[in-house]
CSV table of C-alpha atoms in Angstrom, one decimal:
chain,number,residue,atom,x,y,z
A,479,MET,CA,82.7,32.6,180.3
A,480,LYS,CA,81.1,35.0,177.8
A,481,LEU,CA,82.3,38.6,179.0
A,482,SER,CA,79.2,41.1,178.9
A,483,ARG,CA,79.5,44.6,178.2
A,484,HIS,CA,79.3,44.9,182.2
A,485,HIS,CA,82.4,42.9,182.4
A,486,LEU,CA,84.3,44.7,179.6
A,487,ALA,CA,83.2,48.1,181.4
A,488,ALA,CA,84.7,47.2,184.2
A,489,LEU,CA,87.9,45.6,182.7
A,490,ALA,CA,88.5,48.7,180.5
A,491,ALA,CA,88.3,51.2,183.7
A,492,PHE,CA,90.8,49.2,185.3
A,493,LEU,CA,93.0,49.1,182.5
A,494,VAL,CA,92.6,53.0,181.7
A,495,TRP,CA,93.8,53.4,185.4
A,496,GLY,CA,96.7,51.2,185.2
A,497,PHE,CA,98.0,53.4,182.4
A,498,PHE,CA,97.5,56.2,185.0
A,499,PRO,CA,101.1,56.6,185.6
A,500,ILE,CA,101.9,57.8,181.7
A,501,PRO,CA,100.3,61.2,181.7
A,502,LEU,CA,101.2,61.9,185.5
A,503,ARG,CA,105.0,61.5,184.6
A,504,MET,CA,104.3,63.7,182.2
A,505,LEU,CA,104.1,66.4,184.7
A,506,HIS,CA,107.1,65.3,186.4
A,507,GLY,CA,108.7,68.5,188.1
A,508,TYR,CA,105.4,70.2,188.8
A,509,ALA,CA,104.5,70.2,192.6
A,510,SER,CA,102.2,67.4,193.6
A,511,GLY,CA,99.9,70.2,195.0
A,512,GLN,CA,99.8,71.8,191.8
A,513,ILE,CA,98.8,68.6,189.9
A,514,LEU,CA,96.2,68.1,192.6
A,515,PHE,CA,94.6,71.4,192.4
A,516,PHE,CA,93.8,71.4,188.7
A,517,ARG,CA,92.8,67.5,188.6
A,518,ILE,CA,90.3,68.3,191.0
A,519,LEU,CA,89.1,71.4,189.5
A,520,LEU,CA,88.8,70.3,186.2
A,521,SER,CA,87.2,66.7,187.2
A,522,LEU,CA,84.6,68.7,189.4
A,523,VAL,CA,83.9,71.0,186.5
A,524,LEU,CA,83.3,67.9,184.2
A,525,LEU,CA,81.1,66.3,186.6
A,526,LEU,CA,78.8,69.0,187.3
A,527,LEU,CA,78.6,69.5,183.3
A,528,VAL,CA,77.6,65.8,183.1
A,529,HIS,CA,75.2,66.2,185.8
A,530,GLY,CA,73.7,69.5,184.8
A,531,LEU,CA,73.4,68.1,180.9
A,532,GLY,CA,72.3,64.3,181.2
A,533,ARG,CA,71.8,63.1,185.0
A,534,ARG,CA,69.6,66.2,186.8
A,535,GLU,CA,67.3,63.3,187.8
A,536,ALA,CA,69.9,61.4,189.6
A,537,VAL,CA,71.2,64.5,191.6
A,538,GLN,CA,67.3,65.4,192.4
A,539,ALA,CA,66.7,61.7,193.5
A,540,VAL,CA,69.6,61.9,195.9
A,541,VAL,CA,68.5,64.8,197.3
A,542,ARG,CA,65.0,63.8,197.8
A,543,GLN,CA,66.5,60.3,199.6
A,544,TRP,CA,68.6,62.4,201.6
A,545,ARG,CA,65.8,64.4,203.1
A,546,ALA,CA,63.4,61.7,203.4
A,547,ALA,CA,65.8,59.6,205.4
A,548,PRO,CA,66.0,59.8,209.4
A,549,ALA,CA,68.0,62.1,211.2
A,550,THR,CA,70.9,59.6,212.1
A,551,GLU,CA,71.0,58.3,208.5
A,552,ARG,CA,71.3,62.0,207.5
A,553,ARG,CA,74.3,62.9,209.8
A,554,GLN,CA,75.8,59.4,208.8
A,555,VAL,CA,75.8,60.3,205.1
A,556,ALA,CA,76.9,63.7,205.6
A,557,GLY,CA,79.9,62.5,208.0
A,558,SER,CA,81.0,59.7,205.5
A,559,THR,CA,80.4,62.2,202.5
A,560,LEU,CA,82.9,64.7,204.3
A,561,THR,CA,85.3,62.3,205.5
A,562,GLY,CA,85.7,60.8,202.0
A,563,GLY,CA,86.3,63.9,200.2
A,564,LEU,CA,89.2,64.4,203.0
A,565,LEU,CA,90.5,61.0,202.5
A,566,LEU,CA,90.3,61.0,198.6
A,567,THR,CA,92.0,64.3,198.5
A,568,ALA,CA,95.0,63.0,200.6
A,569,ASN,CA,95.0,59.8,198.5
A,570,TRP,CA,95.4,61.3,195.3
A,571,LEU,CA,97.8,63.9,196.7
A,572,LEU,CA,100.0,61.2,198.3
A,573,PHE,CA,99.9,58.9,195.0
A,574,ILE,CA,101.0,62.0,192.8
A,575,TYR,CA,103.8,62.5,194.9
A,576,VAL,CA,104.9,58.6,195.2
A,577,VAL,CA,104.7,58.0,191.3
A,578,ASN,CA,106.5,61.2,190.3
A,579,GLU,CA,108.9,61.6,193.5
A,580,VAL,CA,109.3,57.8,194.6
A,581,SER,CA,108.6,55.4,192.1
A,582,VAL,CA,105.9,53.8,189.8
A,583,GLN,CA,106.6,50.3,191.3
A,584,ALA,CA,105.8,51.9,194.9
A,585,GLY,CA,102.6,53.2,193.6
A,586,SER,CA,101.5,50.0,192.1
A,587,PHE,CA,102.1,48.3,195.4
A,588,ALA,CA,99.7,50.6,196.9
A,589,TYR,CA,96.9,49.8,195.0
A,590,LEU,CA,97.6,46.0,195.0
A,591,ILE,CA,97.8,45.5,198.9
A,592,CYS,CA,94.7,48.2,199.3
A,593,PRO,CA,92.0,45.6,199.0
A,594,ILE,CA,93.6,43.3,201.7
A,595,LEU,CA,94.0,46.3,203.6
A,596,THR,CA,90.4,47.3,203.3
A,597,ALA,CA,89.6,43.7,204.6
A,598,LEU,CA,91.5,44.3,207.6
A,599,LEU,CA,90.0,47.4,208.4
A,600,GLY,CA,86.5,46.1,207.6
A,601,PHE,CA,87.2,43.4,210.5
A,602,ALA,CA,88.8,45.7,213.1
A,603,LEU,CA,86.3,48.9,212.8
A,604,LEU,CA,83.0,47.2,211.2
A,605,GLY,CA,83.3,43.7,212.7
A,606,GLU,CA,83.1,41.8,209.3
A,607,LYS,CA,84.2,38.3,209.3
A,608,LEU,CA,87.1,37.0,207.5
A,609,ARG,CA,87.6,33.2,206.5
A,610,PRO,CA,90.9,31.2,207.4
A,611,ASN,CA,92.2,31.6,204.1
A,612,GLN,CA,92.0,35.3,204.1
A,613,TRP,CA,93.6,35.4,207.3
A,614,VAL,CA,96.4,33.6,205.7
A,615,ALA,CA,96.6,36.0,202.6
A,616,ILE,CA,96.9,38.8,205.3
A,617,ALA,CA,99.9,37.0,207.0
A,618,LEU,CA,101.6,36.7,203.8
A,619,SER,CA,100.8,40.3,203.0
A,620,ALA,CA,102.4,41.6,206.2
A,621,LEU,CA,105.5,39.3,205.4
A,622,SER,CA,105.8,40.8,201.6
A,623,CYS,CA,105.7,44.3,203.7
A,624,ALA,CA,108.4,42.9,206.1
A,625,LEU,CA,110.8,41.9,203.2
A,626,LEU,CA,110.1,45.3,201.5
A,627,GLY,CA,110.7,47.2,204.6
A,628,ALA,CA,114.0,45.6,205.2
A,629,GLY,CA,115.2,47.0,201.9
A,630,GLU,CA,113.8,50.5,201.8
A,631,LEU,CA,111.7,51.4,204.5
A,632,ARG,CA,110.9,54.8,203.2
A,633,THR,CA,109.5,53.7,200.0
A,634,LEU,CA,107.3,51.0,201.8
A,635,LEU,CA,105.9,53.5,204.3
A,636,MET,CA,104.9,55.7,201.3
A,637,SER,CA,103.0,52.9,199.8
A,638,LEU,CA,101.3,51.8,203.1
A,639,VAL,CA,100.2,55.4,203.7
A,640,VAL,CA,98.8,55.8,200.0
A,641,ALA,CA,97.0,52.3,200.7
A,642,PHE,CA,95.8,52.9,203.9
A,643,THR,CA,94.2,56.2,203.0
A,644,TYR,CA,92.2,54.6,200.0
A,645,ALA,CA,91.4,51.7,202.1
A,646,PHE,CA,90.1,53.8,204.9
A,647,TYR,CA,88.3,56.0,202.1
A,648,LEU,CA,86.5,52.6,200.7
A,649,ILE,CA,85.4,51.8,204.6
A,650,THR,CA,83.8,55.3,204.9
A,651,GLN,CA,81.9,54.8,201.7
A,652,ARG,CA,80.1,51.4,203.2
A,653,ARG,CA,77.9,53.8,205.0
A,654,LEU,CA,76.7,55.3,201.7
A,655,GLN,CA,75.1,52.1,199.8
A,656,GLY,CA,72.1,52.8,198.2
A,657,TYR,CA,73.0,56.7,197.2
A,658,ASP,CA,74.3,57.3,193.6
A,659,ARG,CA,78.1,57.0,193.9
A,660,LEU,CA,78.8,59.8,191.1
A,661,VAL,CA,76.5,62.4,193.0
A,662,LEU,CA,78.3,61.9,196.2
A,663,LEU,CA,81.7,61.7,194.5
A,664,THR,CA,80.9,65.3,192.9
A,665,VAL,CA,79.9,66.2,196.4
A,666,GLN,CA,83.2,65.2,197.6
A,667,LEU,CA,85.3,66.8,195.0
A,668,GLY,CA,83.4,70.1,195.8
A,669,LEU,CA,84.4,69.4,199.5
A,670,ALA,CA,88.1,69.1,198.5
A,671,ALA,CA,88.3,72.1,196.4
A,672,LEU,CA,87.1,74.0,199.2
A,673,VAL,CA,89.8,72.4,201.2
A,674,VAL,CA,92.6,72.7,198.6
A,675,LEU,CA,91.8,76.1,197.6
A,676,PRO,CA,92.8,77.7,200.7
A,677,LEU,CA,95.8,75.3,201.2
A,678,ALA,CA,97.1,75.6,197.8
A,679,PRO,CA,100.5,77.9,198.5
A,680,LEU,CA,101.1,75.3,201.6
A,681,LEU,CA,100.9,72.4,198.9
A,682,GLY,CA,103.1,74.1,196.3
A,683,ALA,CA,100.0,74.8,194.0
A,684,LYS,CA,100.4,78.3,191.9
A,685,PRO,CA,96.4,78.8,190.7
A,686,LEU,CA,97.1,81.6,188.3
A,687,ALA,CA,100.7,80.6,187.2
A,688,GLY,CA,99.0,77.1,186.5
A,689,PHE,CA,96.0,78.8,184.2
A,690,ALA,CA,98.7,80.4,182.1
A,691,ASP,CA,100.7,76.9,181.7
A,692,ALA,CA,99.3,75.4,178.4
A,693,HIS,CA,101.4,72.0,179.2
A,694,LEU,CA,100.0,71.6,182.8
A,695,LEU,CA,96.6,72.4,181.8
A,696,LEU,CA,97.0,69.8,178.8
A,697,TYR,CA,97.8,66.9,181.0
A,698,ALA,CA,95.5,67.6,183.7
A,699,ALA,CA,92.7,67.8,181.5
A,700,ILE,CA,93.8,64.5,180.2
A,701,LEU,CA,94.0,63.2,184.1
A,702,SER,CA,90.6,64.5,184.8
A,703,ALA,CA,88.6,63.7,181.8
A,704,GLY,CA,90.3,60.4,180.6
A,705,PHE,CA,91.8,59.1,183.9
A,706,THR,CA,89.1,60.1,186.5
A,707,VAL,CA,85.8,60.8,185.0
A,708,LEU,CA,85.6,58.2,182.3
A,709,PRO,CA,86.6,55.1,184.1
A,710,LEU,CA,84.5,56.3,187.2
A,711,PHE,CA,81.5,56.1,184.6
A,712,LEU,CA,82.8,52.6,183.1
A,713,ASN,CA,83.2,51.5,186.8
A,714,LEU,CA,79.5,52.9,187.7
A,715,TYR,CA,77.8,51.1,184.8
A,716,ALA,CA,79.6,47.6,185.2
A,717,LEU,CA,78.6,48.0,189.1
A,718,ASN,CA,74.9,48.2,187.8
A,719,MET,CA,74.6,44.9,187.0
A,720,LEU,CA,77.8,43.0,188.3
A,721,PRO,CA,78.2,41.9,191.9
A,722,SER,CA,80.9,43.9,193.7
A,723,GLY,CA,82.8,40.9,194.3
A,724,THR,CA,83.3,40.3,190.3
A,725,VAL,CA,84.3,43.9,190.0
A,726,GLY,CA,86.6,43.7,193.2
A,727,ILE,CA,88.9,41.0,191.3
A,728,LEU,CA,88.9,42.6,188.3
A,729,MET,CA,90.6,45.6,189.9
A,730,TYR,CA,93.9,43.8,190.4
A,731,VAL,CA,94.4,44.4,186.6
A,732,ASN,CA,95.2,48.3,187.5
A,733,PRO,CA,98.1,47.5,189.9
A,734,ILE,CA,99.3,44.6,187.6
A,735,VAL,CA,99.4,47.1,184.5
A,736,SER,CA,100.9,49.5,186.5
A,737,PHE,CA,103.9,47.1,187.7
A,738,ALA,CA,104.2,46.1,184.1
A,739,LEU,CA,104.6,50.0,183.2
A,740,ALA,CA,107.3,50.5,185.7
A,741,PHE,CA,109.4,47.5,184.3
A,742,LEU,CA,109.1,47.6,180.7
A,743,TYR,CA,108.1,51.4,180.1
A,744,PHE,CA,109.8,53.5,182.8
A,745,GLY,CA,112.6,51.0,183.0
A,746,GLU,CA,112.5,50.7,186.9
A,747,ALA,CA,114.4,47.5,188.1
A,748,ALA,CA,113.4,45.5,191.2
A,749,SER,CA,115.8,43.4,193.4
A,750,LEU,CA,115.8,39.9,194.4
A,751,THR,CA,113.9,40.7,197.5
A,752,GLN,CA,111.6,43.0,196.2
A,753,ALA,CA,110.6,40.2,193.3
A,754,VAL,CA,110.0,38.0,196.1
A,755,ALA,CA,107.7,40.3,198.3
A,756,TYR,CA,106.0,41.1,194.9
A,757,GLY,CA,105.3,37.5,194.1
A,758,MET,CA,104.0,36.9,197.7
A,759,ILE,CA,101.6,39.7,197.5
A,760,LEU,CA,100.3,38.5,194.2
A,761,LEU,CA,99.9,34.8,195.9
A,762,SER,CA,98.2,36.4,198.9
A,763,VAL,CA,95.8,38.2,196.4
A,764,ALA,CA,94.9,35.0,194.9
A,765,LEU,CA,94.6,33.3,198.2
A,766,TYR,CA,92.5,35.9,199.6
A,767,ASN,CA,90.0,35.6,196.9
A,768,LEU,CA,89.2,31.6,197.1
A,769,ASN,CA,86.1,30.5,198.4
A,770,LEU,CA,87.3,27.4,200.3
A,771,ARG,CA,83.8,26.9,202.1
A,772,GLN,CA,82.1,23.6,202.1
A,773,PRO,CA,78.7,23.6,200.7
A,774,SER,CA,76.2,24.2,203.3
A,775,THR,CA,73.8,21.5,204.3
A,776,SER,CA,71.4,23.5,206.6
A,777,PRO,CA,68.3,25.0,205.2
A,778,PRO,CA,68.5,27.9,202.9
A,779,SER,CA,68.1,31.6,204.5
A,780,PRO,CA,64.9,33.5,204.3
A,781,LEU,CA,67.3,36.1,202.5
A,782,PRO,CA,69.7,34.3,200.4
A,783,GLU,CA,70.3,36.7,197.8
A,784,ARG,CA,71.3,39.5,200.0
A,785,GLU,CA,73.5,37.3,202.1
A,786,GLU,CA,75.2,36.3,198.9
A,787,GLU,CA,75.7,40.1,197.7
A,788,LEU,CA,77.1,40.7,201.5
A,789,GLU,CA,79.4,38.3,201.0
A,790,LYS,CA,80.9,39.2,197.6
A,791,ALA,CA,81.0,42.8,198.7
A,792,LYS,CA,83.9,41.9,201.1
A,793,SER,CA,86.1,41.1,198.4
A,794,TYR,CA,85.5,44.3,196.8
């Protein structure tokens, strides 16, 4: 299959995210709240500049779309945006802590299992259907978690919390289909900044001292521009043409690259039990994304394209 520009954009986005632990580890020793504060602040400033310089029409379109929507939809969009901002803030904070204070493996494991957790939450909270092979994949994932928990329960729990916060974030964003994702992300980061600013002392953040720290500002800027805004643009560009299922499969590049970094770059080691558990997770991921349904002999649906898109979206 020939890779299009959109395939390459999605692949590049997840490759960039896979290398995220490298600049993050350059800030080892800083409080997680301090890193979070400047990542949110600088990402928000960059996104505001982007919208102000080249995406004013997109912002205005979202405002018009929201105002023209029924009152119920407006409340759902506002609620999902607010909840998403809080969950994204929690996820970023926890991920920074896990990578810098626990291990890169733990952070990688969180995002490897995240899509399967998202599917399980979609079944439990949204009533989405799962195929038999997907249930087997979920069972394999649960067994791998049990293996990891038998050795390092604290590490497993930290990974699961990171995975659950992002999985819940993805679930809340299901109600925002049709709205410009980058505009809503900017709103969410604005809300995150409003939450983090008053809580800065409790999170260990020292904004005034941070602005005078050239090392912190440099790597926070790299995290914000190179590992937040840039891959988000690439991902958005890819989603304009590719089905979400294709992008969902490509997203596994992220944790796989991070795992490789953990072993080859950071020199982390894995026990035999951990290696078996990671192998089971990879097997469950492959099994989950298999489409084992038999071709249908019934008449085609009046809306085949819409049903196909919904089915593909479940693997994201």
